[in-house]
Coordinates of C-alpha atoms in Angstrom, one line a residue:
M1 CA 84.1 92.2 -9.8
V2 CA 82.1 92.8 -13.2
G3 CA 80.5 95.9 -12.2
I4 CA 78.1 94.8 -9.7
Y5 CA 78.7 90.8 -10.2
K6 CA 81.4 89.0 -8.4
I7 CA 83.5 86.3 -9.8
R8 CA 84.9 83.7 -7.7
S9 CA 86.1 80.1 -7.7
F10 CA 83.7 77.4 -8.4
Q11 CA 82.8 75.3 -4.9
T12 CA 81.6 72.0 -5.1
E13 CA 77.9 73.0 -3.9
D14 CA 77.4 75.3 -6.9
A15 CA 77.5 72.2 -9.2
E16 CA 73.9 71.9 -9.1
E17 CA 73.1 75.4 -10.0
V18 CA 76.0 75.7 -12.7
S19 CA 74.8 72.3 -14.4
A20 CA 71.1 74.3 -14.5
L21 CA 72.6 77.0 -15.7
I22 CA 74.2 75.0 -18.6
A23 CA 71.0 73.1 -19.5
K24 CA 69.3 76.4 -19.4
T25 CA 71.7 78.0 -21.8
L26 CA 71.9 75.2 -24.1
R27 CA 68.2 74.9 -24.4
T28 CA 67.3 78.3 -25.1
V29 CA 70.8 79.7 -26.9
N30 CA 72.4 77.0 -28.3
I31 CA 69.3 75.1 -29.6
K32 CA 69.2 77.5 -32.7
D33 CA 72.5 75.8 -33.9
Y34 CA 71.8 72.4 -32.9
S35 CA 69.5 69.5 -32.8
A36 CA 67.4 69.1 -29.4
E37 CA 69.3 65.4 -29.3
Y38 CA 72.9 67.3 -29.9
I39 CA 71.6 69.8 -27.0
E40 CA 70.3 66.7 -24.3
D41 CA 73.8 65.2 -24.9
N42 CA 75.2 68.0 -24.1
V43 CA 73.5 68.7 -21.3
S44 CA 73.9 65.1 -19.8
S45 CA 77.6 65.5 -20.5
H46 CA 77.6 68.9 -17.9
S47 CA 75.9 66.8 -14.9
A48 CA 77.0 68.1 -11.5
D49 CA 79.1 65.3 -10.8
V50 CA 80.9 66.0 -13.9
L51 CA 81.4 69.7 -13.0
I52 CA 83.0 68.5 -9.8
E53 CA 85.1 66.5 -12.0
C54 CA 86.0 69.4 -14.0
A55 CA 86.8 71.4 -11.4
E56 CA 89.6 68.8 -9.8
H57 CA 91.5 69.0 -12.8
G58 CA 91.5 72.8 -13.3
H59 CA 90.0 76.1 -12.3
M60 CA 86.5 76.8 -12.7
Y61 CA 85.0 80.0 -11.8
V62 CA 81.2 81.2 -11.1
V63 CA 79.8 84.7 -11.9
C64 CA 77.5 85.6 -9.0
D65 CA 74.6 88.4 -8.9
D66 CA 74.2 88.4 -5.1
S67 CA 73.7 84.6 -4.2
R68 CA 72.7 83.5 -7.8
I69 CA 75.3 81.9 -10.5
I70 CA 74.6 83.6 -13.7
G71 CA 77.7 82.7 -15.5
C72 CA 80.6 79.9 -15.2
G73 CA 84.1 79.3 -17.3
A74 CA 86.8 76.8 -16.5
I75 CA 90.4 76.2 -17.9
A76 CA 92.7 73.1 -17.7
G77 CA 96.0 71.5 -18.8
Y78 CA 95.0 70.6 -22.5
W79 CA 95.6 66.4 -22.2
G80 CA 98.3 67.2 -19.5
S81 CA 100.3 69.4 -20.9
T82 CA 102.2 72.3 -19.2
T83 CA 102.2 74.5 -22.6
E84 CA 98.9 74.0 -23.5
S85 CA 95.3 74.8 -21.9
I86 CA 91.9 75.0 -22.7
L87 CA 89.4 76.7 -21.8
L88 CA 85.8 74.8 -21.3
T89 CA 82.4 75.4 -19.6
I90 CA 82.0 78.6 -20.8
F91 CA 77.9 80.0 -20.2
V92 CA 76.2 82.8 -19.1
L93 CA 72.3 82.6 -18.5
P94 CA 70.7 84.3 -21.3
E95 CA 69.2 86.9 -19.5
Y96 CA 72.5 88.2 -19.0
H97 CA 73.9 88.2 -22.1
G98 CA 75.1 91.6 -23.8
K99 CA 76.2 92.5 -20.4
G100 CA 80.1 92.0 -20.5
I101 CA 79.9 88.8 -18.4
G102 CA 81.2 86.8 -21.0
R103 CA 84.2 89.1 -21.8
S104 CA 84.9 89.0 -17.9
I105 CA 84.7 85.2 -17.7
I106 CA 87.6 85.0 -20.6
Q107 CA 89.5 87.8 -18.4
T108 CA 89.3 86.0 -15.8
L109 CA 90.6 82.5 -17.8
E110 CA 93.2 84.6 -18.9
Q111 CA 94.9 85.3 -15.7
D112 CA 94.5 82.0 -14.4
E113 CA 98.0 80.2 -14.2
F114 CA 96.9 77.2 -16.3
F115 CA 96.8 80.4 -19.0
L116 CA 99.5 81.9 -18.0
R117 CA 102.2 79.1 -18.3
A118 CA 100.8 78.3 -21.9
K119 CA 102.1 78.8 -25.2
R120 CA 98.6 78.1 -26.7
I121 CA 95.1 77.7 -25.5
E122 CA 92.4 76.1 -27.3
I123 CA 88.5 76.6 -27.2
P124 CA 86.1 74.0 -28.4
A125 CA 83.8 76.6 -29.6
S126 CA 80.1 75.9 -30.1
I127 CA 78.8 77.3 -33.3
T128 CA 76.5 79.5 -31.2
A129 CA 79.8 81.0 -29.6
V130 CA 82.4 81.2 -32.2
E131 CA 82.1 84.6 -33.0
F132 CA 82.3 85.6 -29.5
Y133 CA 85.6 84.1 -29.3
K134 CA 86.8 85.3 -32.3
K135 CA 86.4 88.7 -30.8
M136 CA 88.3 87.7 -27.7
G137 CA 91.2 87.4 -29.9
Y138 CA 90.7 83.6 -30.7
D139 CA 91.3 81.7 -34.4
Y140 CA 90.6 78.9 -35.8
K141 CA 93.1 76.2 -35.0
N142 CA 95.3 75.6 -38.0
G143 CA 93.2 77.7 -40.1
I144 CA 90.3 75.6 -40.3
A145 CA 87.3 77.0 -40.3
E146 CA 84.6 73.8 -40.2
I147 CA 83.0 71.9 -37.5
D148 CA 84.5 69.0 -36.1
D149 CA 83.2 65.1 -35.2
E150 CA 82.2 66.8 -32.3
Q151 CA 80.3 69.8 -33.9
V152 CA 82.0 72.5 -32.6
Y153 CA 84.9 74.9 -34.1
R154 CA 88.4 74.4 -32.5
L155 CA 90.2 78.1 -31.9
E156 CA 93.4 78.9 -30.3
K157 CA 95.5 81.7 -29.3
F158 CA 99.0 82.0 -28.9
R159 CA 101.1 83.5 -26.0

């Protein structure tokens, strides 16, 4: 529970709404840091089918304001590792930014079994979100503060 918001596990029937949430966030927030082509490729890679598959390999959560999904986030093993995990698909609708929802998503993911078993957790951070993740205790992987070939920063936290 985040104030008046509820965090729960992602359900298959949430996929279309979560996909639309991600598309809206990418197109209105991340567009300031990325090309339209990059954004649309990213929107395509977060289709409902992809989200359902992601949820099958890890644990995905949604944040709800009554029945409306306003945020999401996922955690999974990093390339099948039991000692490393990865945080993925962390988005909050633009009109809900600044209300502590992103922080609550991270806190929820950091209580998940994939986090608790890991020695190292990685986040592929967008240019848009890198400062937020740094505030949450993540730092540049191997000290490298440069975007990679996927146009993200690789951040990590050790436990």
